[in-house]
């Protein structure tokens, strides 16, 4: 989790310049890069812990299973089939939008 | 990118190019998904049906402003999130006040009323009902979460949007999304553990 002094020194001015609008994007990129590296490191540390801890391994596995269930979840209740009037309204909105676009492009 | 993501992008691209053959599939796909999201957020079928229609209307009214077809799903769910908020404000079913995760996790608020009821298992053959019970138990668990945590689970773990997209949709930072997602998963696990004794219903947690 701890960056080396060289890593921090190489980027510290970008972080300090974060308040400067002209530097905001690069400062944000630098912060994101540092955060990403911290997360990778934290992940490695967690993996190492989980490999030796049955309780945390069980927790990680159960959370993985819950996420898998969420990903494949489809509600039993489904929307009623769309009625013709609602479909027509959507289609009309789509056509109006396209017409506006074409008028704009033509002018 | 999943197969469904790829298909969503293809449909959006086709509609942007004026190809009407993609219209019904696009409507069918997103109507179902927005319905599911808004049903789980609003808790009422009628509200969810209206949110799905309102979302698609808003989408088609400015469809050409979708600059990148790859962004179609975050765009749809941003509109859906706002439509849900509007619906919840107006709905007669909306709670008078939002509760914290801790309050949601504590079913008895001291008034003797159990606020997070979990349905008892059906007295029907387990083999026939297992899939249905799995789905229902997860749905109940998700609906037991406070809305701010529920929305993160729906966008990240159900719709599989990125942390950045979820943060943009919900108008919060990526750190907040990560924190809420973590807490919501732990809360879901706890709720599922408390559900009836069928080991399959606890996501493998016995």
Coordinates of C-alpha atoms in Angstrom, one line a residue:
Chain A
X1 CA 0.0 0.0 0.0
X2 CA 2.9 2.4 0.7
X3 CA 4.4 4.0 -2.4
X4 CA 8.1 4.4 -2.6
X5 CA 9.5 7.9 -2.0
X6 CA 10.7 8.0 -5.6
X7 CA 7.1 7.4 -6.9
X8 CA 5.6 10.1 -4.8
X9 CA 8.4 12.6 -5.4
X10 CA 8.1 12.1 -9.2
X11 CA 4.4 13.1 -9.1
X12 CA 3.9 15.2 -6.0
X13 CA 3.7 18.5 -7.9
X14 CA 0.8 17.2 -10.0
X15 CA -1.1 16.5 -6.8
X16 CA -0.2 19.9 -5.4
X17 CA -1.4 21.5 -8.6
X18 CA -4.8 19.8 -8.4
X19 CA -6.5 23.1 -7.5
X20 CA -5.2 24.8 -10.7
X21 CA -7.8 24.4 -13.4
X22 CA -5.2 24.1 -16.1
X23 CA -3.7 21.1 -14.3
X24 CA -6.9 19.4 -13.1
X25 CA -7.0 16.6 -15.7
X26 CA -3.4 15.6 -15.3
X27 CA -3.6 15.8 -11.5
X28 CA -6.7 13.6 -11.6
X29 CA -5.0 11.1 -13.8
X30 CA -2.0 11.0 -11.4
X31 CA -4.3 10.5 -8.4
X32 CA -6.2 7.7 -10.3
X33 CA -3.0 6.1 -11.2
X34 CA -1.8 6.1 -7.6
X35 CA -5.1 4.9 -6.4
X36 CA -5.1 2.0 -9.0
X37 CA -1.7 1.0 -7.8
X38 CA -2.7 1.1 -4.2
X39 CA -5.7 -1.1 -5.0
X40 CA -3.6 -3.6 -6.9
X41 CA -1.3 -3.8 -3.9
X42 CA -4.2 -4.1 -1.5
X43 CA -5.7 -6.8 -3.6
X44 CA -2.4 -8.8 -3.5
X45 CA -2.3 -8.4 0.2
X46 CA -5.9 -9.6 0.6
X47 CA -5.3 -12.5 -1.7
X48 CA -2.3 -13.6 0.4
X49 CA -4.4 -13.3 3.6
X50 CA -7.3 -15.2 2.1
X51 CA -5.0 -18.0 1.0
X52 CA -4.2 -18.8 4.6
X53 CA -7.5 -17.8 6.3
X54 CA -10.4 -20.2 6.1
X55 CA -12.9 -17.8 7.5
X56 CA -12.1 -15.0 5.0
X57 CA -11.9 -17.6 2.2
X58 CA -15.5 -18.6 3.0
X59 CA -16.7 -15.0 3.1
X60 CA -15.0 -14.3 -0.3
X61 CA -16.6 -17.4 -1.8
X62 CA -20.1 -16.6 -0.5
X63 CA -19.8 -13.0 -1.8
X64 CA -18.7 -14.4 -5.2
X65 CA -21.8 -16.6 -5.2
X66 CA -24.1 -13.8 -4.3
X67 CA -22.6 -11.7 -7.1
X68 CA -23.0 -14.6 -9.6
X69 CA -26.7 -14.9 -8.5
X70 CA -27.2 -11.2 -9.0
X71 CA -25.7 -11.4 -12.5
X72 CA -28.0 -14.2 -13.6
X73 CA -31.0 -12.8 -11.8
X74 CA -34.2 -12.4 -13.8
X75 CA -37.3 -11.3 -12.0
X76 CA -40.3 -13.6 -12.1
X77 CA -42.6 -10.6 -12.7
X78 CA -42.1 -9.4 -16.2
X79 CA -43.5 -6.2 -17.8
X80 CA -46.8 -6.7 -19.6
X81 CA -46.4 -6.8 -23.4
X82 CA -46.2 -3.3 -24.7
X83 CA -49.5 -1.9 -25.9
X84 CA -49.7 -0.6 -29.4
X85 CA -50.4 2.9 -28.3
X86 CA -47.2 3.0 -26.1
X87 CA -45.1 1.6 -28.9
X88 CA -46.5 4.1 -31.3
X89 CA -45.6 7.0 -28.9
X90 CA -42.0 5.7 -28.7
X91 CA -41.7 5.3 -32.4
X92 CA -43.1 8.8 -33.0
X93 CA -40.6 10.2 -30.6
X94 CA -37.8 8.4 -32.4
X95 CA -39.0 9.8 -35.8
X96 CA -39.3 13.3 -34.4
X97 CA -35.8 13.2 -33.1
X98 CA -34.4 11.9 -36.4
X99 CA -36.3 14.6 -38.3
X100 CA -34.8 17.3 -36.0
X101 CA -31.4 15.8 -36.6
X102 CA -31.8 15.8 -40.4
X103 CA -33.1 19.4 -40.4
X104 CA -30.1 20.5 -38.4
X105 CA -27.7 18.7 -40.7
X106 CA -29.4 20.1 -43.7
X107 CA -29.1 23.7 -42.4
Chain B
X1 CA -18.0 -6.8 -22.6
X2 CA -20.7 -9.5 -22.4
X3 CA -22.7 -10.8 -25.4
X4 CA -25.7 -8.8 -24.3
X5 CA -23.6 -5.6 -24.1
X6 CA -22.4 -6.2 -27.6
X7 CA -25.9 -6.7 -28.8
X8 CA -27.1 -3.5 -27.0
X9 CA -24.4 -1.5 -28.8
X10 CA -25.3 -3.0 -32.2
X11 CA -29.0 -2.1 -31.6
X12 CA -28.1 1.4 -30.6
X13 CA -25.8 1.8 -33.6
X14 CA -28.5 0.6 -35.9
X15 CA -31.1 3.0 -34.6
X16 CA -28.7 5.9 -34.8
X17 CA -28.2 5.0 -38.4
X18 CA -32.0 5.0 -38.9
X19 CA -32.4 1.2 -39.2
X20 CA -35.9 0.6 -37.9
X21 CA -35.5 -3.2 -37.8
X22 CA -33.7 -2.7 -34.5
X23 CA -36.5 -0.8 -32.9
X24 CA -38.6 -3.6 -31.4
X25 CA -35.7 -5.6 -30.1
X26 CA -34.2 -2.4 -28.6
X27 CA -37.5 -1.5 -26.9
X28 CA -38.1 -5.1 -25.7
X29 CA -34.6 -5.4 -24.2
X30 CA -34.4 -2.1 -22.4
X31 CA -38.1 -2.1 -21.4
X32 CA -37.5 -5.4 -19.6
X33 CA -34.3 -4.3 -17.9
X34 CA -35.6 -0.8 -16.9
X35 CA -38.7 -2.5 -15.6
X36 CA -36.6 -4.9 -13.4
X37 CA -34.5 -2.0 -12.1
X38 CA -37.4 0.2 -11.3
X39 CA -39.5 -2.6 -9.9
X40 CA -36.7 -3.3 -7.4
X41 CA -36.2 0.4 -6.7
X42 CA -39.9 1.5 -6.5
X43 CA -41.4 -1.8 -5.3
X44 CA -44.5 -1.5 -7.4
X45 CA -45.3 -3.1 -10.7
X46 CA -47.4 -0.1 -11.9
X47 CA -44.7 2.3 -11.1
X48 CA -42.1 0.1 -12.8
X49 CA -44.2 -0.1 -16.0
X50 CA -44.5 3.7 -16.1
X51 CA -40.9 4.3 -15.4
X52 CA -39.9 1.9 -18.2
X53 CA -42.2 3.8 -20.6
X54 CA -41.1 7.2 -19.4
X55 CA -37.4 6.2 -19.7
X56 CA -37.8 5.0 -23.3
X57 CA -39.8 8.2 -24.2
X58 CA -37.1 10.4 -22.9
X59 CA -34.4 8.3 -24.6
X60 CA -36.1 8.5 -28.0
X61 CA -36.9 12.2 -27.7
X62 CA -33.1 12.9 -27.8
X63 CA -31.7 9.7 -29.3
X64 CA -29.4 11.4 -31.7
X65 CA -27.5 13.0 -28.8
X66 CA -26.2 9.6 -27.9
X67 CA -22.7 10.3 -29.4
X68 CA -21.3 6.8 -28.6
X69 CA -23.4 3.7 -28.9
X70 CA -21.1 2.1 -26.4
X71 CA -22.6 4.4 -23.8
X72 CA -26.2 3.4 -24.4
X73 CA -26.6 1.4 -21.1
X74 CA -25.2 4.0 -18.8
X75 CA -27.4 6.5 -20.6
X76 CA -30.5 4.4 -20.2
X77 CA -30.0 3.8 -16.5
X78 CA -29.2 7.4 -15.8
X79 CA -32.6 8.3 -17.2
X80 CA -34.2 5.4 -15.4
X81 CA -32.7 6.4 -12.1
X82 CA -34.1 10.0 -12.4
X83 CA -37.5 8.6 -13.5
X84 CA -37.5 6.3 -10.4
X85 CA -36.7 9.3 -8.2
X86 CA -39.5 11.3 -9.7
X87 CA -41.9 8.3 -9.3
X88 CA -40.9 7.7 -5.7
X89 CA -41.5 11.3 -4.9
X90 CA -45.0 11.1 -6.3
X91 CA -45.9 7.6 -5.5
X92 CA -48.4 6.8 -2.8
X93 CA -46.3 3.8 -2.0
X94 CA -43.1 5.7 -1.3
X95 CA -41.8 5.6 2.4
X96 CA -42.1 8.8 4.4
X97 CA -38.4 8.7 5.2
X98 CA -35.3 6.9 4.0
X99 CA -33.6 4.6 6.4
X100 CA -30.0 3.8 7.0
X101 CA -28.5 0.4 6.3
X102 CA -28.3 -0.2 10.0
X103 CA -32.0 0.6 10.4
X104 CA -32.8 -1.7 7.5
X105 CA -30.7 -4.5 9.0
X106 CA -32.6 -4.2 12.3
X107 CA -36.1 -5.4 11.5
X108 CA -37.6 -4.2 14.8
X109 CA -37.6 -0.4 15.4
X110 CA -38.9 -0.7 18.9
X111 CA -42.5 -0.3 17.8
X112 CA -42.9 -4.1 17.7
X113 CA -43.4 -4.1 14.0
X114 CA -41.2 -6.3 11.8
X115 CA -40.2 -4.0 9.0
X116 CA -38.3 -6.4 6.9
X117 CA -40.5 -9.4 6.5
X118 CA -39.2 -12.4 4.7
X119 CA -41.7 -14.8 3.3
X120 CA -42.0 -18.2 4.7
X121 CA -41.2 -21.1 2.4
X122 CA -44.1 -22.5 0.4
X123 CA -45.4 -25.9 1.6
X124 CA -45.0 -27.3 -1.9
X125 CA -42.4 -29.8 -3.3
X126 CA -39.0 -28.2 -2.9
X127 CA -37.6 -29.5 -6.2
X128 CA -40.4 -27.8 -8.2
X129 CA -40.0 -24.5 -6.3
X130 CA -36.3 -24.3 -5.8
X131 CA -35.5 -22.0 -8.7
X132 CA -38.5 -19.8 -8.0
X133 CA -37.5 -19.6 -4.3
X134 CA -33.9 -18.7 -5.2
X135 CA -35.1 -15.9 -7.3
X136 CA -37.7 -14.7 -4.8
X137 CA -35.3 -14.9 -1.9
X138 CA -32.7 -12.8 -3.7
X139 CA -35.4 -10.3 -4.8
X140 CA -36.6 -9.9 -1.2
X141 CA -33.0 -9.5 0.0
X142 CA -32.3 -6.8 -2.5
X143 CA -35.6 -5.0 -1.7
X144 CA -34.7 -5.1 2.0
X145 CA -31.6 -2.9 1.3
X146 CA -31.9 0.9 1.6
X147 CA -32.4 2.5 -1.8
X148 CA -28.9 4.1 -2.0
X149 CA -27.3 0.6 -1.5
X150 CA -29.9 -1.2 -3.6
X151 CA -29.2 1.1 -6.6
X152 CA -25.5 0.3 -6.4
X153 CA -26.1 -3.5 -6.3
X154 CA -28.5 -3.2 -9.2
X155 CA -26.2 -1.2 -11.4
X156 CA -22.9 -2.9 -10.5
X157 CA -23.8 -6.6 -9.8
X158 CA -27.0 -7.0 -11.9
X159 CA -26.5 -4.7 -14.8
X160 CA -22.7 -5.1 -14.6
X161 CA -22.0 -1.5 -15.3
X162 CA -18.5 -0.2 -14.3
X163 CA -17.8 1.6 -11.1
X164 CA -17.3 4.8 -13.1
X165 CA -20.6 4.5 -14.9
X166 CA -22.5 3.7 -11.7
X167 CA -20.9 6.7 -10.0
X168 CA -21.9 9.0 -12.9
X169 CA -25.5 7.6 -12.9
X170 CA -25.9 8.0 -9.1
X171 CA -24.0 11.4 -8.9
X172 CA -21.6 10.1 -6.3
X173 CA -17.8 9.4 -6.3
X174 CA -16.3 6.1 -7.3
X175 CA -15.1 5.7 -3.7
X176 CA -18.7 6.0 -2.5
X177 CA -19.8 3.4 -5.1
X178 CA -17.1 0.9 -4.0
X179 CA -17.9 1.5 -0.3
X180 CA -21.7 1.1 -0.8
X181 CA -21.2 -2.0 -3.0
X182 CA -19.1 -3.7 -0.4
X183 CA -21.5 -2.9 2.4
X184 CA -24.5 -3.9 0.3
X185 CA -22.9 -7.3 -0.6
X186 CA -22.2 -8.0 3.1
X187 CA -25.8 -6.9 4.0
X188 CA -27.2 -9.2 1.2
X189 CA -25.2 -12.1 2.6
X190 CA -26.5 -11.5 6.1
X191 CA -30.1 -11.2 4.9
X192 CA -29.8 -14.4 2.8
X193 CA -28.3 -16.2 5.8
X194 CA -31.3 -15.2 7.9
X195 CA -33.7 -16.6 5.3
X196 CA -35.3 -20.1 5.6
X197 CA -33.0 -23.0 6.3
X198 CA -32.8 -24.3 2.8
X199 CA -29.0 -24.2 2.2
X200 CA -29.5 -23.3 -1.5
X201 CA -31.2 -20.1 -0.4
X202 CA -28.3 -18.7 1.4
X203 CA -26.0 -18.5 -1.7
X204 CA -24.1 -21.6 -0.6
X205 CA -23.8 -20.2 2.9
X206 CA -24.9 -22.9 5.4

